[in-house]
Amino acid sequence: MSSIPSGELAERIRQAGARKIVLQVPDGLKRQAVPLVRALRAEGIEVSAVSGDPCYGSCDLALDAVALTGADLLVHIGHAPVDEREGVLFEHLPFDFDPAVVAAAIPLLTGPTVGLVTTVQHAHLLEGVAAVLGAHGIATEVAHEGGRTPLAGQVLGCTYANARALAAPEILYVGTGVFHPIGVQMATRRRVVALDPYTGEVQEVSADRLLRRRFALIERARGAESFGILLSTKSGQARPALAERLLALSEKAVVITMREVTAAEMTNFGCGAYVNTACPRLAYDDQVRFPVPLLTPQEFEILCGVRVWEDYTIDEI
């Protein structure tokens, strides 16, 4: 796990002219928060509070903690920005691996050119990955579309613009897990190979199984007597215009605002199904946690008859 460079961070805070800060770290780095506070204070930085709420990305900023404590800067650790925010300093952390591991993926690559994508933690290594593939005669392409993904080759669970911008007929995802590469495959409809740079495991991914589950959820939701359209209050997840448009599709629908989407709150409201306009991963990755179907906006459109199944697209912000 990467450690947070307190000296460099303190200098960036001073350059921002901050008098007092709130620190926000994702769950995987929360054990580093208290030592980091001590280190920043030793550098002369006043830390008014550390946000203790769950943090899933730079779409989930602890702006309320800044207002509550009178701080003038939120220091958000672990992610790159998804949009421009006054009063927020982003410190994303690189996680290293040996680019030579990409050689394990070569037997599964079929063409002379491959597109490269990864997550924010590994984006700095794509040049090294490209060099390894180039030494084996494989040309590479990396896109930089900007927007919610400011780093070249970066994809998010809610945004695959850098993958869609690629011209290459197949794409290599370098990173852990299969959620992102399946999202890449759904967003691009191209062949996608996924390489875990820490285990060396490599596989071609397919969204077929996920799509079968999503179709079954749509059919389960058809019998619902009410639909809760979830509108996130988080800074980078709120899509009020989308929620309003979906509300107009069914007289059975009602908009429900939530900060944290939980099974308990779903049970409390008692709707037969819900429609997610918050983080797209909630519907795709967390459905097993919820007592009733949680549909994406596109799936609700299919259910309401304004979109056909053949026009299914992945939900992105």
C-alpha atoms as a printed R data frame, in Angstrom:
    type eleno elety resid chain resno       x       y       z
1   ATOM     1    CA   MET     A     1   0.000   0.000   0.000
2   ATOM     2    CA   SER     A     2   1.305   3.459  -0.882
3   ATOM     3    CA   SER     A     3   2.014   5.824   1.985
4   ATOM     4    CA   ILE     A     4   0.783   9.399   1.885
5   ATOM     5    CA   PRO     A     5   3.717  11.852   1.387
6   ATOM     6    CA   SER     A     6   3.058  14.340   4.190
7   ATOM     7    CA   GLY     A     7   5.867  16.757   3.328
8   ATOM     8    CA   GLU     A     8   4.841  17.193  -0.298
9   ATOM     9    CA   LEU     A     9   1.192  17.392   0.719
10  ATOM    10    CA   ALA     A    10   1.908  20.085   3.319
11  ATOM    11    CA   GLU     A    11   3.679  22.172   0.677
12  ATOM    12    CA   ARG     A    12   0.701  21.882  -1.687
13  ATOM    13    CA   ILE     A    13  -1.631  22.958   1.130
14  ATOM    14    CA   ARG     A    14   0.564  25.996   1.838
15  ATOM    15    CA   GLN     A    15   0.616  26.887  -1.856
16  ATOM    16    CA   ALA     A    16  -3.192  26.776  -1.838
17  ATOM    17    CA   GLY     A    17  -3.154  29.421   0.909
18  ATOM    18    CA   ALA     A    18  -5.258  27.314   3.271
19  ATOM    19    CA   ARG     A    19  -5.608  28.364   6.904
20  ATOM    20    CA   LYS     A    20  -7.378  25.239   8.152
21  ATOM    21    CA   ILE     A    21  -8.184  21.937   6.423
22  ATOM    22    CA   VAL     A    22 -10.466  18.925   6.636
23  ATOM    23    CA   LEU     A    23  -8.886  15.626   5.635
24  ATOM    24    CA   GLN     A    24 -10.839  12.988   3.708
25  ATOM    25    CA   VAL     A    25  -9.500   9.515   2.943
26  ATOM    26    CA   PRO     A    26 -11.143   6.423   1.394
27  ATOM    27    CA   ASP     A    27 -11.893   3.399   3.565
28  ATOM    28    CA   GLY     A    28  -8.783   1.517   2.473
29  ATOM    29    CA   LEU     A    29  -6.534   4.318   3.743
30  ATOM    30    CA   LYS     A    30  -8.352   5.352   6.925
31  ATOM    31    CA   ARG     A    31  -5.700   3.745   9.158
32  ATOM    32    CA   GLN     A    32  -3.222   6.239   7.722
33  ATOM    33    CA   ALA     A    33  -5.415   9.215   8.627
34  ATOM    34    CA   VAL     A    34  -4.366   9.780  12.244
35  ATOM    35    CA   PRO     A    35  -0.611   9.461  11.550
36  ATOM    36    CA   LEU     A    36  -1.064  11.811   8.599
37  ATOM    37    CA   VAL     A    37  -2.793  14.388  10.816
38  ATOM    38    CA   ARG     A    38   0.160  14.256  13.221
39  ATOM    39    CA   ALA     A    39   2.625  14.651  10.361
40  ATOM    40    CA   LEU     A    40   0.729  17.602   8.872
41  ATOM    41    CA   ARG     A    41   0.511  19.324  12.243
42  ATOM    42    CA   ALA     A    42   4.264  18.889  12.601
43  ATOM    43    CA   GLU     A    43   4.534  20.746   9.272
44  ATOM    44    CA   GLY     A    44   2.460  23.597  10.713
45  ATOM    45    CA   ILE     A    45  -0.819  22.642   9.013
46  ATOM    46    CA   GLU     A    46  -3.995  23.030  11.105
47  ATOM    47    CA   VAL     A    47  -6.298  20.038  10.623
48  ATOM    48    CA   SER     A    48  -9.756  20.799  11.986
49  ATOM    49    CA   ALA     A    49 -11.209  17.325  11.383
50  ATOM    50    CA   VAL     A    50 -10.969  14.045   9.526
51  ATOM    51    CA   SER     A    51 -14.134  12.954   7.730
52  ATOM    52    CA   GLY     A    52 -15.315   9.634   9.159
53  ATOM    53    CA   ASP     A    53 -18.041   9.006   6.613
54  ATOM    54    CA   PRO     A    54 -17.614   6.323   3.956
55  ATOM    55    CA   CYS     A    55 -15.771   7.654   0.924
56  ATOM    56    CA   TYR     A    56 -16.007   5.908  -2.453
57  ATOM    57    CA   GLY     A    57 -14.326   8.428  -4.720
58  ATOM    58    CA   SER     A    58 -13.914  12.053  -5.659
59  ATOM    59    CA   CYS     A    59 -17.645  12.132  -6.442
60  ATOM    60    CA   ASP     A    60 -18.194  11.805  -2.682
61  ATOM    61    CA   LEU     A    61 -16.680  14.932  -1.108
62  ATOM    62    CA   ALA     A    62 -16.991  15.816   2.587
63  ATOM    63    CA   LEU     A    63 -18.011  19.404   1.910
64  ATOM    64    CA   ASP     A    64 -20.406  19.394   4.877
65  ATOM    65    CA   ALA     A    65 -17.465  18.758   7.231
66  ATOM    66    CA   VAL     A    66 -15.660  21.779   5.792
67  ATOM    67    CA   ALA     A    67 -18.657  24.029   6.435
68  ATOM    68    CA   LEU     A    68 -19.233  22.575   9.907
69  ATOM    69    CA   THR     A    69 -15.672  23.141  11.136
70  ATOM    70    CA   GLY     A    70 -14.985  26.476   9.443
71  ATOM    71    CA   ALA     A    71 -12.154  25.034   7.362
72  ATOM    72    CA   ASP     A    72 -11.231  26.632   4.060
73  ATOM    73    CA   LEU     A    73  -9.863  23.592   2.227
74  ATOM    74    CA   LEU     A    74 -10.865  19.948   1.837
75  ATOM    75    CA   VAL     A    75  -7.875  17.679   1.223
76  ATOM    76    CA   HIS     A    76  -9.185  14.590  -0.564
77  ATOM    77    CA   ILE     A    77  -6.775  11.644  -0.622
78  ATOM    78    CA   GLY     A    78  -6.678   8.736  -3.056
79  ATOM    79    CA   HIS     A    79  -8.585   9.917  -6.124
80  ATOM    80    CA   ALA     A    80  -8.221  12.289  -9.077
81  ATOM    81    CA   PRO     A    81 -10.945  14.935  -9.516
82  ATOM    82    CA   VAL     A    82 -14.104  14.125 -11.486
83  ATOM    83    CA   ASP     A    83 -14.906  17.815 -11.843
84  ATOM    84    CA   GLU     A    84 -13.463  21.216 -10.961
85  ATOM    85    CA   ARG     A    85 -14.132  22.184  -7.337
86  ATOM    86    CA   GLU     A    86 -13.184  25.359  -5.517
87  ATOM    87    CA   GLY     A    87 -11.736  24.724  -2.082
88  ATOM    88    CA   VAL     A    88 -10.760  21.097  -2.740
89  ATOM    89    CA   LEU     A    89  -7.221  19.741  -3.062
90  ATOM    90    CA   PHE     A    90  -6.948  16.262  -4.613
91  ATOM    91    CA   GLU     A    91  -4.007  13.998  -3.778
92  ATOM    92    CA   HIS     A    92  -4.284  10.744  -5.732
93  ATOM    93    CA   LEU     A    93  -1.883   7.967  -4.796
94  ATOM    94    CA   PRO     A    94   0.032   5.875  -7.349
95  ATOM    95    CA   PHE     A    95   0.359   2.138  -6.726
96  ATOM    96    CA   ASP     A    96   3.327   0.531  -8.464
97  ATOM    97    CA   PHE     A    97   3.856  -2.833 -10.130
98  ATOM    98    CA   ASP     A    98   6.496  -4.191 -12.509
99  ATOM    99    CA   PRO     A    99   5.335  -3.364 -16.081
100 ATOM   100    CA   ALA     A   100   7.056  -6.556 -17.251
101 ATOM   101    CA   VAL     A   101   4.085  -8.504 -15.867
102 ATOM   102    CA   VAL     A   102   2.073  -7.426 -18.914
103 ATOM   103    CA   ALA     A   103   3.920 -10.094 -20.919
104 ATOM   104    CA   ALA     A   104   1.499 -12.592 -19.356
105 ATOM   105    CA   ALA     A   105  -1.322 -11.058 -21.395
106 ATOM   106    CA   ILE     A   106   0.396 -11.356 -24.770
107 ATOM   107    CA   PRO     A   107  -0.847 -14.916 -25.565
108 ATOM   108    CA   LEU     A   108  -4.451 -13.659 -25.287
109 ATOM   109    CA   LEU     A   109  -3.983 -10.606 -27.503
110 ATOM   110    CA   THR     A   110  -5.040 -11.250 -31.087
111 ATOM   111    CA   GLY     A   111  -4.071  -8.175 -33.078
112 ATOM   112    CA   PRO     A   112  -1.103  -5.941 -33.819
113 ATOM   113    CA   THR     A   113  -2.648  -3.040 -31.877
114 ATOM   114    CA   VAL     A   114  -4.253  -2.932 -28.439
115 ATOM   115    CA   GLY     A   115  -5.863  -0.117 -26.481
116 ATOM   116    CA   LEU     A   116  -4.737   0.356 -22.869
117 ATOM   117    CA   VAL     A   117  -6.909   1.366 -19.914
118 ATOM   118    CA   THR     A   118  -6.498   1.218 -16.153
119 ATOM   119    CA   THR     A   119  -7.607   2.896 -12.923
120 ATOM   120    CA   VAL     A   120  -6.232   6.076 -11.377
121 ATOM   121    CA   GLN     A   121  -3.760   4.164  -9.172
122 ATOM   122    CA   HIS     A   122  -1.878   2.685 -12.139
123 ATOM   123    CA   ALA     A   123  -2.252   5.334 -14.861
124 ATOM   124    CA   HIS     A   124   1.349   6.480 -14.358
125 ATOM   125    CA   LEU     A   125   2.580   3.016 -15.414
126 ATOM   126    CA   LEU     A   126   0.862   2.791 -18.804
127 ATOM   127    CA   GLU     A   127   3.908   4.186 -20.594
128 ATOM   128    CA   GLY     A   128   6.009   1.358 -19.149
129 ATOM   129    CA   VAL     A   129   3.331  -1.198 -20.055
130 ATOM   130    CA   ALA     A   130   3.284   0.141 -23.616
131 ATOM   131    CA   ALA     A   131   7.071  -0.210 -23.831
132 ATOM   132    CA   VAL     A   132   6.902  -3.880 -22.807
133 ATOM   133    CA   LEU     A   133   4.230  -4.625 -25.382
134 ATOM   134    CA   GLY     A   134   6.129  -2.665 -28.012
135 ATOM   135    CA   ALA     A   135   9.206  -4.808 -27.397
136 ATOM   136    CA   HIS     A   136   7.028  -7.801 -28.356
137 ATOM   137    CA   GLY     A   137   5.826  -6.135 -31.564
138 ATOM   138    CA   ILE     A   138   2.426  -4.997 -30.245
139 ATOM   139    CA   ALA     A   139   1.469  -1.373 -30.871
140 ATOM   140    CA   THR     A   140  -0.564   0.386 -28.200
141 ATOM   141    CA   GLU     A   141  -3.091   3.211 -28.013
142 ATOM   142    CA   VAL     A   142  -3.948   5.292 -24.954
143 ATOM   143    CA   ALA     A   143  -6.745   7.867 -25.049
144 ATOM   144    CA   HIS     A   144  -7.094  11.054 -23.034
145 ATOM   145    CA   GLU     A   145 -10.639  12.396 -23.167
146 ATOM   146    CA   GLY     A   146 -10.475  14.424 -19.941
147 ATOM   147    CA   GLY     A   147 -13.742  15.195 -18.166
148 ATOM   148    CA   ARG     A   148 -14.302  12.908 -15.177
149 ATOM   149    CA   THR     A   149 -11.114  10.986 -16.029
150 ATOM   150    CA   PRO     A   150  -8.270  13.541 -16.120
151 ATOM   151    CA   LEU     A   151  -5.469  10.980 -16.539
152 ATOM   152    CA   ALA     A   152  -4.654   9.363 -19.883
153 ATOM   153    CA   GLY     A   153  -6.017   5.815 -20.056
154 ATOM   154    CA   GLN     A   154  -7.996   6.182 -16.836
155 ATOM   155    CA   VAL     A   155 -11.440   4.639 -16.472
156 ATOM   156    CA   LEU     A   156 -13.913   4.860 -13.612
157 ATOM   157    CA   GLY     A   157 -16.786   2.607 -12.635
158 ATOM   158    CA   CYS     A   158 -19.066   5.400 -13.845
159 ATOM   159    CA   THR     A   159 -17.117   6.681 -16.869
160 ATOM   160    CA   TYR     A   160 -15.503   4.842 -19.784
161 ATOM   161    CA   ALA     A   161 -14.859   7.776 -22.145
162 ATOM   162    CA   ASN     A   162 -11.165   6.924 -22.512
163 ATOM   163    CA   ALA     A   163 -12.087   3.376 -23.570
164 ATOM   164    CA   ARG     A   164 -14.733   4.455 -26.084
165 ATOM   165    CA   ALA     A   165 -12.295   6.926 -27.660
166 ATOM   166    CA   LEU     A   166  -9.913   4.119 -28.640
167 ATOM   167    CA   ALA     A   167  -9.722   2.989 -32.256
168 ATOM   168    CA   ALA     A   168  -8.007  -0.314 -31.428
169 ATOM   169    CA   PRO     A   169 -10.163  -3.414 -32.037
170 ATOM   170    CA   GLU     A   170  -9.335  -4.908 -28.639
171 ATOM   171    CA   ILE     A   171  -8.555  -3.429 -25.232
172 ATOM   172    CA   LEU     A   172  -6.259  -4.506 -22.419
173 ATOM   173    CA   TYR     A   173  -7.328  -3.512 -18.920
174 ATOM   174    CA   VAL     A   174  -4.509  -3.572 -16.363
175 ATOM   175    CA   GLY     A   175  -5.770  -3.620 -12.788
176 ATOM   176    CA   THR     A   176  -7.450  -5.694 -10.120
177 ATOM   177    CA   GLY     A   177 -10.981  -7.084 -10.250
178 ATOM   178    CA   VAL     A   178 -13.342  -7.643 -13.170
179 ATOM   179    CA   PHE     A   179 -15.906  -4.869 -12.627
180 ATOM   180    CA   HIS     A   180 -14.001  -2.241 -14.623
181 ATOM   181    CA   PRO     A   181 -13.068  -4.484 -17.584
182 ATOM   182    CA   ILE     A   182 -16.660  -5.739 -17.848
183 ATOM   183    CA   GLY     A   183 -17.747  -2.107 -17.871
184 ATOM   184    CA   VAL     A   184 -15.226  -1.418 -20.631
185 ATOM   185    CA   GLN     A   185 -16.626  -4.324 -22.641
186 ATOM   186    CA   MET     A   186 -20.217  -3.100 -22.191
187 ATOM   187    CA   ALA     A   187 -19.298   0.489 -23.049
188 ATOM   188    CA   THR     A   188 -17.278  -0.353 -26.173
189 ATOM   189    CA   ARG     A   189 -18.708  -3.719 -27.364
190 ATOM   190    CA   ARG     A   190 -15.127  -4.760 -28.127
191 ATOM   191    CA   ARG     A   191 -12.965  -7.663 -27.047
192 ATOM   192    CA   VAL     A   192 -11.455  -6.947 -23.616
193 ATOM   193    CA   VAL     A   193  -8.600  -8.755 -21.879
194 ATOM   194    CA   ALA     A   194  -8.018  -8.129 -18.178
195 ATOM   195    CA   LEU     A   195  -4.645  -8.513 -16.448
196 ATOM   196    CA   ASP     A   196  -4.205  -8.444 -12.677
197 ATOM   197    CA   PRO     A   197  -0.707  -6.918 -12.312
198 ATOM   198    CA   TYR     A   198  -0.204  -8.369  -8.831
199 ATOM   199    CA   THR     A   199  -1.188 -11.993  -9.447
200 ATOM   200    CA   GLY     A   200  -0.392 -12.195 -13.166
201 ATOM   201    CA   GLU     A   201  -3.854 -13.675 -13.779
202 ATOM   202    CA   VAL     A   202  -5.166 -12.852 -17.249
203 ATOM   203    CA   GLN     A   203  -8.569 -13.496 -18.808
204 ATOM   204    CA   GLU     A   204 -10.892 -12.410 -21.565
205 ATOM   205    CA   VAL     A   205 -13.952 -10.846 -19.962
206 ATOM   206    CA   SER     A   206 -17.547 -10.997 -21.068
207 ATOM   207    CA   ALA     A   207 -20.620  -9.087 -19.941
208 ATOM   208    CA   ASP     A   208 -23.017 -11.877 -21.018
209 ATOM   209    CA   ARG     A   209 -23.609 -13.268 -17.535
210 ATOM   210    CA   LEU     A   210 -24.156  -9.805 -16.082
211 ATOM   211    CA   LEU     A   211 -26.592  -8.907 -18.857
212 ATOM   212    CA   ARG     A   212 -28.628 -12.075 -18.224
213 ATOM   213    CA   ARG     A   213 -28.923 -11.084 -14.554
214 ATOM   214    CA   ARG     A   214 -29.927  -7.557 -15.485
215 ATOM   215    CA   PHE     A   215 -32.634  -8.823 -17.850
216 ATOM   216    CA   ALA     A   216 -34.025 -11.026 -15.073
217 ATOM   217    CA   LEU     A   217 -34.130  -8.020 -12.703
218 ATOM   218    CA   ILE     A   218 -36.114  -5.987 -15.213
219 ATOM   219    CA   GLU     A   219 -38.644  -8.799 -15.456
220 ATOM   220    CA   ARG     A   220 -38.855  -9.058 -11.648
221 ATOM   221    CA   ALA     A   221 -39.478  -5.328 -11.412
222 ATOM   222    CA   ARG     A   222 -42.457  -5.407 -13.802
223 ATOM   223    CA   GLY     A   223 -44.762  -6.445 -10.966
224 ATOM   224    CA   ALA     A   224 -43.768  -3.577  -8.681
225 ATOM   225    CA   GLU     A   225 -46.625  -1.379  -7.455
226 ATOM   226    CA   SER     A   226 -44.246   1.528  -6.829
227 ATOM   227    CA   PHE     A   227 -40.799   2.648  -7.976
228 ATOM   228    CA   GLY     A   228 -38.396   4.747  -5.918
229 ATOM   229    CA   ILE     A   229 -36.115   6.844  -8.122
230 ATOM   230    CA   LEU     A   230 -32.995   7.395  -6.027
231 ATOM   231    CA   LEU     A   231 -31.445  10.852  -6.313
232 ATOM   232    CA   SER     A   232 -28.022  11.123  -4.675
233 ATOM   233    CA   THR     A   233 -27.129  14.193  -2.627
234 ATOM   234    CA   LYS     A   234 -23.389  13.517  -3.068
235 ATOM   235    CA   SER     A   235 -21.418  16.227  -4.817
236 ATOM   236    CA   GLY     A   236 -20.389  14.275  -7.914
237 ATOM   237    CA   GLN     A   237 -23.303  11.836  -8.163
238 ATOM   238    CA   ALA     A   238 -26.374  14.085  -8.169
239 ATOM   239    CA   ARG     A   239 -28.322  13.836 -11.440
240 ATOM   240    CA   PRO     A   240 -31.549  15.746 -10.753
241 ATOM   241    CA   ALA     A   241 -32.433  16.288 -14.415
242 ATOM   242    CA   LEU     A   242 -32.184  12.543 -15.055
243 ATOM   243    CA   ALA     A   243 -34.318  11.746 -12.002
244 ATOM   244    CA   GLU     A   244 -36.972  14.216 -13.178
245 ATOM   245    CA   ARG     A   245 -37.026  12.696 -16.667
246 ATOM   246    CA   LEU     A   246 -37.396   9.165 -15.278
247 ATOM   247    CA   LEU     A   247 -40.164  10.312 -12.938
248 ATOM   248    CA   ALA     A   248 -42.218  11.343 -15.957
249 ATOM   249    CA   LEU     A   249 -42.111   7.796 -17.357
250 ATOM   250    CA   SER     A   250 -44.366   6.212 -14.737
251 ATOM   251    CA   GLU     A   251 -47.193   7.318 -12.471
252 ATOM   252    CA   LYS     A   252 -45.946   4.682 -10.000
253 ATOM   253    CA   ALA     A   253 -42.630   6.482  -9.497
254 ATOM   254    CA   VAL     A   254 -41.502   8.868  -6.762
255 ATOM   255    CA   VAL     A   255 -38.108  10.554  -6.350
256 ATOM   256    CA   ILE     A   256 -36.302   9.748  -3.079
257 ATOM   257    CA   THR     A   257 -33.142  11.627  -2.115
258 ATOM   258    CA   MET     A   258 -30.413   9.671  -0.315
259 ATOM   259    CA   ARG     A   259 -26.791  10.209   0.619
260 ATOM   260    CA   GLU     A   260 -26.043   6.535   1.317
261 ATOM   261    CA   VAL     A   261 -28.125   3.976  -0.571
262 ATOM   262    CA   THR     A   262 -28.781   1.153   1.876
263 ATOM   263    CA   ALA     A   263 -30.947  -1.948   2.049
264 ATOM   264    CA   ALA     A   264 -32.446  -0.685   5.311
265 ATOM   265    CA   GLU     A   265 -33.754   2.495   3.706
266 ATOM   266    CA   MET     A   266 -35.162   0.537   0.777
267 ATOM   267    CA   THR     A   267 -37.022  -1.676   3.235
268 ATOM   268    CA   ASN     A   268 -38.286   1.372   5.138
269 ATOM   269    CA   PHE     A   269 -39.821   2.928   2.013
270 ATOM   270    CA   GLY     A   270 -41.227  -0.398   0.833
271 ATOM   271    CA   CYS     A   271 -41.124   0.214  -2.913
272 ATOM   272    CA   GLY     A   272 -41.284  -2.868  -5.095
273 ATOM   273    CA   ALA     A   273 -38.250  -1.714  -7.084
274 ATOM   274    CA   TYR     A   274 -35.869   1.229  -7.241
275 ATOM   275    CA   VAL     A   275 -34.116   3.122 -10.005
276 ATOM   276    CA   ASN     A   276 -30.570   4.258  -9.344
277 ATOM   277    CA   THR     A   277 -29.319   7.653 -10.530
278 ATOM   278    CA   ALA     A   278 -26.463   7.685  -7.981
279 ATOM   279    CA   CYS     A   279 -23.169   5.808  -8.482
280 ATOM   280    CA   PRO     A   280 -23.760   3.275 -11.301
281 ATOM   281    CA   ARG     A   281 -21.794   0.632  -9.388
282 ATOM   282    CA   LEU     A   282 -24.620   0.364  -6.857
283 ATOM   283    CA   ALA     A   283 -26.885  -1.326  -9.377
284 ATOM   284    CA   TYR     A   284 -24.254  -3.426 -11.133
285 ATOM   285    CA   ASP     A   285 -21.948  -4.405  -8.283
286 ATOM   286    CA   ASP     A   286 -24.093  -4.251  -5.133
287 ATOM   287    CA   GLN     A   287 -27.465  -5.682  -6.210
288 ATOM   288    CA   VAL     A   288 -27.009  -8.711  -3.930
289 ATOM   289    CA   ARG     A   289 -27.170  -6.376  -0.907
290 ATOM   290    CA   PHE     A   290 -30.617  -5.062  -1.770
291 ATOM   291    CA   PRO     A   291 -33.994  -6.704  -1.046
292 ATOM   292    CA   VAL     A   292 -35.642  -5.723  -4.365
293 ATOM   293    CA   PRO     A   293 -34.453  -4.895  -7.885
294 ATOM   294    CA   LEU     A   294 -32.313  -1.777  -8.252
295 ATOM   295    CA   LEU     A   295 -32.508  -0.828 -11.926
296 ATOM   296    CA   THR     A   296 -30.294   1.484 -13.930
297 ATOM   297    CA   PRO     A   297 -31.944   4.429 -15.748
298 ATOM   298    CA   GLN     A   298 -31.615   2.577 -19.052
299 ATOM   299    CA   GLU     A   299 -33.241  -0.542 -17.584
300 ATOM   300    CA   PHE     A   300 -36.160   1.515 -16.274
301 ATOM   301    CA   GLU     A   301 -36.580   2.938 -19.779
302 ATOM   302    CA   ILE     A   302 -36.746  -0.624 -21.118
303 ATOM   303    CA   LEU     A   303 -39.327  -1.544 -18.492
304 ATOM   304    CA   CYS     A   304 -41.403   1.545 -19.382
305 ATOM   305    CA   GLY     A   305 -41.244   0.760 -23.095
306 ATOM   306    CA   VAL     A   306 -39.267   3.800 -24.252
307 ATOM   307    CA   ARG     A   307 -36.124   1.766 -24.983
308 ATOM   308    CA   VAL     A   308 -35.723  -1.734 -26.415
309 ATOM   309    CA   TRP     A   309 -33.445  -4.388 -24.921
310 ATOM   310    CA   GLU     A   310 -31.308  -4.383 -28.062
311 ATOM   311    CA   ASP     A   311 -30.472  -0.750 -27.289
312 ATOM   312    CA   TYR     A   312 -29.139  -1.596 -23.821
313 ATOM   313    CA   THR     A   313 -26.248   0.638 -22.737
314 ATOM   314    CA   ILE     A   314 -24.213   0.803 -19.568
315 ATOM   315    CA   ASP     A   315 -25.067   3.611 -17.143
316 ATOM   316    CA   GLU     A   316 -22.415   6.320 -16.955
317 ATOM   317    CA   ILE     A   317 -22.230   9.737 -15.332
